[in-house]
Amino acid sequence: MHYIGTRNETISATASQAILKGICNDGGLFVPNEIPKMDKSLQELMEMDYKALAYEVLKLYLTDFTEEELKYCIENAYDEKFDTTKIVPLVKKADALFLELFHGKTLAFKDMALSILPYFMKIAAKKNGIDKEIVILTATSGDTGKAALEGFADVEGTKIIVFFPEDGVSPVQKLQMTTQEGKNTCVVGIRGNFDDAQSAVKSIFTDEQLSQKLEERGYLFSSANSINIGRLVPQIVYYFYAYMQAVKQGEITIGQKLNFTVPTGNFGDILAGYYAKCMGLPVHHFVCASNDNKVLYDFFETGVYDKNRTFHVTVSPSMDILISSNLERFLCQLAGQQKTKAWMEALQSKGSYETQELKNSEISGEYATEKETFEAIKKVYDQSGYVMDTHTAVAYASYEKYKNKTKDTTPMVIAATASPYKFAKDVMTALDKSNAKEDTFALMKKLEAVSKVPIPESIREIETKKVIHHHICEKENIKDFVTNYLLG
Ligand SMILES: *Cc1c(COP(=O)(O)O)cnc(C)c1O
C-alpha cells in the first residue's frame, strides 16, 4: 500500500514520507491508495487491549514501519499520560453510549493522535535520512494546539509553532497554550479565526520558494493538523475499541451494528470512523454534528458546500470551522481525484461547490444551536448526573434530532471529545444561569461537586502557571511571522 494525493492519483509516497510532508505539493491531502481491510476477526479483536488493537490498525496503514517501530510508538504514546488504562472508556448514560476520548494529558480527543504523532515523526525522519530540524506548523481551533505542544515540547530535532484565534477559544484553552513550557515551542494568537490560520498554514506548506529557503537553513516543515495522515490513522483505533467495549458491556452482540454521532469541525474524527467502517467494522450510520457553523449540515442536506456565510464564535469553539479540510478525503473516496480537484478549485476561487455524489451516503448531518447545546447539557445532567462538555452536547442534541426524524433504534455511540473542565464556564452556566458571572476557576470547584469527577491535575496547574507566550499577529502576517521567527 502507498499514499496518493486527493487531487492527483499519480503522486506516490510511503507512509513515512506522507507523515513528514503533511500535505501534497499541489495542496491536496495524502490518502491510502486503497483502504485496507481488517485482517483479524471481531472475535480476535475482542481479546485485545487498546495498545494491541492499535497495533492491528496501524500496521495496515504505516506499512513501511517495522513491528518493533510501531510497538515502540504505541508503548510510548498510550502510557500513564492517560488517567485510565482503558485509554478510552465507553460509558452508558441517559440513552446513549459516551466514548470518552478525553482522558489524555490535555483533556480533549486530540491527545489520541497527538500523543503518538511525535514518535511517528521521529522514526519517519530517521527512515528517510532527514537530518533537518522539523518545524511543526499548527493551526488550532483550541484543542489541537495544546495537544501538539504537549506532544512536541522538548522533542529533539523539532520546533513547534501554534497559531490560535486570539478571541475564539475558551479561557482554559488559551491558558493551556500560553503557559506552555519547552524551549522549542512558540504560541501565537492571531486576529482572525481558525479558517484564516489553517489557510495561511496550508499556503506556507505549498510555497516552494519559502520551503527552499528554509531547507537551505536546515528546516523542514510538517503539520500536526488533521491534514496529516499521521493524525488520522491513530483515530481509527478507537472506533474499533468502542465496538469491542460495547460488545463486552452487553450493549450489542458481536456482529450487530452500531451508530456514531461525532461533533465535527475539520472532519478528521468522523472520517476516521468512516475509514473504520470501510475496513469492515459493523457500523450502520454516522451523524455528523455541527454547531451554528453548519456548513457540513447544509452540505449533507443539499450537496452544496458553501463557506460564504457568517462565521459564528460559539460555546463549542473547536468546531468553529467553515473549511473542513478532511471532507476532501471523503469526497475523493466517493468521487475520485478529478472531481475532487475541480471542487477544491471552486472552493478556493468562489468559496463553494456542488456535488451530486452523496445519495444514500452513510453519513448525514445534524446541528445544534447554542440554546439546544445548553439544554442538552442540562437535560442529560438532570437525567443521569453526567456532565457533558459543550462539543459533546452538540453531538447529543444532534443525536436526538436524528433519532426523532428517523426512528432508527441502532445503539448510538456519542464521541465525547472533551472534558467539561475545559469549558467549565459554559457548562456550569448551562446547569444554572447564575453561574455566568463567576470566575472560571471557582466554577471548576463547583463542577467537581456536581459531576463528582475530580478536577484533573493538568488543569488545576494552569491557575498558577506563568503565561510565557505573548505573541499576537494579524491574520495577513502569519507567513511573515514564520519567516522572521525562523530566519530572523
Ligand atoms: C477538534 C475537536 C472537534 C472536531 O474534530 P474534527 O476532527 O476537527 O472534526 C470536536 N470536539 C473537540 C473537543 C475538538 O477538540
mmCIF file of N, CA and C in Angstrom, residues 93-98 259-262 287-290 365-368 376 379-380 388 392-415:
data_model
loop_
_atom_site.group_PDB
_atom_site.id
_atom_site.type_symbol
_atom_site.label_atom_id
_atom_site.label_comp_id
_atom_site.label_asym_id
_atom_site.label_seq_id
_atom_site.Cartn_x
_atom_site.Cartn_y
_atom_site.Cartn_z
ATOM 1 N N LYS A 93 -24.885 6.470 29.610
ATOM 2 C CA LYS A 93 -25.611 7.470 30.393
ATOM 3 C C LYS A 93 -26.802 7.919 29.563
ATOM 4 N N ALA A 94 -27.882 8.286 30.261
ATOM 5 C CA ALA A 94 -29.123 8.629 29.573
ATOM 6 C C ALA A 94 -29.398 7.525 28.543
ATOM 7 N N ASP A 95 -29.659 7.874 27.280
ATOM 8 C CA ASP A 95 -29.988 6.836 26.293
ATOM 9 C C ASP A 95 -28.870 6.652 25.269
ATOM 10 N N ALA A 96 -27.629 6.890 25.679
ATOM 11 C CA ALA A 96 -26.530 6.780 24.724
ATOM 12 C C ALA A 96 -25.284 6.202 25.374
ATOM 13 N N LEU A 97 -24.338 5.811 24.514
ATOM 14 C CA LEU A 97 -23.041 5.329 24.983
ATOM 15 C C LEU A 97 -22.026 6.431 24.689
ATOM 16 N N PHE A 98 -21.375 6.936 25.712
ATOM 17 C CA PHE A 98 -20.411 8.019 25.506
ATOM 18 C C PHE A 98 -18.999 7.441 25.437
ATOM 19 N N ASN A 259 -24.273 2.820 15.714
ATOM 20 C CA ASN A 259 -24.225 4.150 15.096
ATOM 21 C C ASN A 259 -23.241 5.017 15.875
ATOM 22 N N PHE A 260 -22.730 6.038 15.223
ATOM 23 C CA PHE A 260 -21.866 7.006 15.895
ATOM 24 C C PHE A 260 -22.328 8.424 15.572
ATOM 25 N N THR A 261 -22.374 9.275 16.588
ATOM 26 C CA THR A 261 -22.548 10.710 16.344
ATOM 27 C C THR A 261 -21.254 11.397 16.744
ATOM 28 N N VAL A 262 -20.721 12.215 15.839
ATOM 29 C CA VAL A 262 -19.407 12.812 16.055
ATOM 30 C C VAL A 262 -19.485 14.335 15.916
ATOM 31 N N VAL A 287 -23.683 10.186 12.264
ATOM 32 C CA VAL A 287 -24.289 11.516 12.276
ATOM 33 C C VAL A 287 -23.161 12.523 12.471
ATOM 34 N N CYS A 288 -23.029 13.418 11.510
ATOM 35 C CA CYS A 288 -22.015 14.460 11.557
ATOM 36 C C CYS A 288 -22.659 15.676 12.217
ATOM 37 N N ALA A 289 -22.243 15.984 13.444
ATOM 38 C CA ALA A 289 -22.898 17.039 14.217
ATOM 39 C C ALA A 289 -22.142 18.355 14.101
ATOM 40 N N SER A 290 -22.882 19.419 13.831
ATOM 41 C CA SER A 290 -22.283 20.760 13.743
ATOM 42 C C SER A 290 -22.925 21.694 14.749
ATOM 43 N N GLY A 365 -26.018 14.791 8.191
ATOM 44 C CA GLY A 365 -25.689 15.913 9.071
ATOM 45 C C GLY A 365 -26.836 16.292 9.984
ATOM 46 N N GLU A 366 -26.503 16.806 11.158
ATOM 47 C CA GLU A 366 -27.466 17.442 12.062
ATOM 48 C C GLU A 366 -26.719 18.605 12.700
ATOM 49 N N TYR A 367 -27.455 19.504 13.342
ATOM 50 C CA TYR A 367 -26.742 20.566 14.044
ATOM 51 C C TYR A 367 -27.518 20.992 15.271
ATOM 52 N N ALA A 368 -26.811 21.653 16.173
ATOM 53 C CA ALA A 368 -27.439 22.166 17.393
ATOM 54 C C ALA A 368 -27.114 23.645 17.541
ATOM 55 N N ALA A 376 -29.197 20.576 26.157
ATOM 56 C CA ALA A 376 -28.745 19.172 26.177
ATOM 57 C C ALA A 376 -27.901 18.903 27.423
ATOM 58 N N LYS A 379 -30.282 18.698 30.346
ATOM 59 C CA LYS A 379 -31.166 17.544 30.281
ATOM 60 C C LYS A 379 -30.432 16.251 30.672
ATOM 61 N N VAL A 380 -29.261 16.048 30.088
ATOM 62 C CA VAL A 380 -28.525 14.816 30.387
ATOM 63 C C VAL A 380 -28.084 14.812 31.850
ATOM 64 N N MET A 388 -21.739 16.724 30.361
ATOM 65 C CA MET A 388 -21.075 16.729 29.052
ATOM 66 C C MET A 388 -20.388 18.067 28.836
ATOM 67 N N THR A 392 -19.526 17.750 23.107
ATOM 68 C CA THR A 392 -20.264 16.503 23.281
ATOM 69 C C THR A 392 -21.768 16.805 23.295
ATOM 70 N N ALA A 393 -22.121 17.943 23.870
ATOM 71 C CA ALA A 393 -23.533 18.334 23.937
ATOM 72 C C ALA A 393 -24.098 18.632 22.548
ATOM 73 N N VAL A 394 -23.297 19.233 21.691
ATOM 74 C CA VAL A 394 -23.730 19.448 20.305
ATOM 75 C C VAL A 394 -24.036 18.092 19.663
ATOM 76 N N ALA A 395 -23.188 17.121 19.932
ATOM 77 C CA ALA A 395 -23.401 15.780 19.372
ATOM 78 C C ALA A 395 -24.667 15.158 19.947
ATOM 79 N N TYR A 396 -24.852 15.300 21.248
ATOM 80 C CA TYR A 396 -26.022 14.688 21.869
ATOM 81 C C TYR A 396 -27.320 15.291 21.322
ATOM 82 N N ALA A 397 -27.350 16.607 21.228
ATOM 83 C CA ALA A 397 -28.553 17.278 20.700
ATOM 84 C C ALA A 397 -28.800 16.844 19.252
ATOM 85 N N SER A 398 -27.740 16.669 18.499
ATOM 86 C CA SER A 398 -27.872 16.235 17.098
ATOM 87 C C SER A 398 -28.399 14.804 17.023
ATOM 88 N N TYR A 399 -27.911 13.982 17.923
ATOM 89 C CA TYR A 399 -28.385 12.588 18.008
ATOM 90 C C TYR A 399 -29.889 12.555 18.259
ATOM 91 N N GLU A 400 -30.346 13.389 19.170
ATOM 92 C CA GLU A 400 -31.780 13.413 19.469
ATOM 93 C C GLU A 400 -32.603 13.795 18.243
ATOM 94 N N LYS A 401 -32.094 14.777 17.497
ATOM 95 C CA LYS A 401 -32.816 15.188 16.280
ATOM 96 C C LYS A 401 -32.844 14.043 15.271
ATOM 97 N N TYR A 402 -31.698 13.380 15.136
ATOM 98 C CA TYR A 402 -31.607 12.257 14.192
ATOM 99 C C TYR A 402 -32.592 11.162 14.585
ATOM 100 N N LYS A 403 -32.622 10.845 15.870
ATOM 101 C CA LYS A 403 -33.476 9.766 16.367
ATOM 102 C C LYS A 403 -34.955 10.098 16.148
ATOM 103 N N ASN A 404 -35.321 11.347 16.431
ATOM 104 C CA ASN A 404 -36.714 11.731 16.255
ATOM 105 C C ASN A 404 -37.131 11.702 14.792
ATOM 106 N N LYS A 405 -36.206 12.073 13.926
ATOM 107 C CA LYS A 405 -36.503 12.109 12.493
ATOM 108 C C LYS A 405 -36.616 10.716 11.902
ATOM 109 N N THR A 406 -35.667 9.838 12.270
ATOM 110 C CA THR A 406 -35.533 8.558 11.555
ATOM 111 C C THR A 406 -36.129 7.375 12.297
ATOM 112 N N LYS A 407 -36.355 7.522 13.600
ATOM 113 C CA LYS A 407 -36.788 6.403 14.455
ATOM 114 C C LYS A 407 -35.792 5.233 14.422
ATOM 115 N N ASP A 408 -34.575 5.502 14.008
ATOM 116 C CA ASP A 408 -33.521 4.478 13.987
ATOM 117 C C ASP A 408 -33.198 4.076 15.430
ATOM 118 N N THR A 409 -33.284 2.791 15.717
ATOM 119 C CA THR A 409 -33.058 2.348 17.103
ATOM 120 C C THR A 409 -31.694 1.668 17.295
ATOM 121 N N THR A 410 -30.839 1.727 16.281
ATOM 122 C CA THR A 410 -29.489 1.181 16.420
ATOM 123 C C THR A 410 -28.803 1.859 17.615
ATOM 124 N N PRO A 411 -28.133 1.088 18.495
ATOM 125 C CA PRO A 411 -27.457 1.731 19.635
ATOM 126 C C PRO A 411 -26.495 2.825 19.170
ATOM 127 N N MET A 412 -26.513 3.963 19.884
ATOM 128 C CA MET A 412 -25.743 5.130 19.452
ATOM 129 C C MET A 412 -24.547 5.379 20.367
ATOM 130 N N VAL A 413 -23.379 5.495 19.755
ATOM 131 C CA VAL A 413 -22.191 5.939 20.476
ATOM 132 C C VAL A 413 -21.981 7.417 20.165
ATOM 133 N N ILE A 414 -21.835 8.220 21.220
ATOM 134 C CA ILE A 414 -21.532 9.641 21.044
ATOM 135 C C ILE A 414 -20.043 9.822 21.300
ATOM 136 N N ALA A 415 -19.345 10.431 20.361
ATOM 137 C CA ALA A 415 -17.932 10.729 20.596
ATOM 138 C C ALA A 415 -17.870 11.897 21.590
#
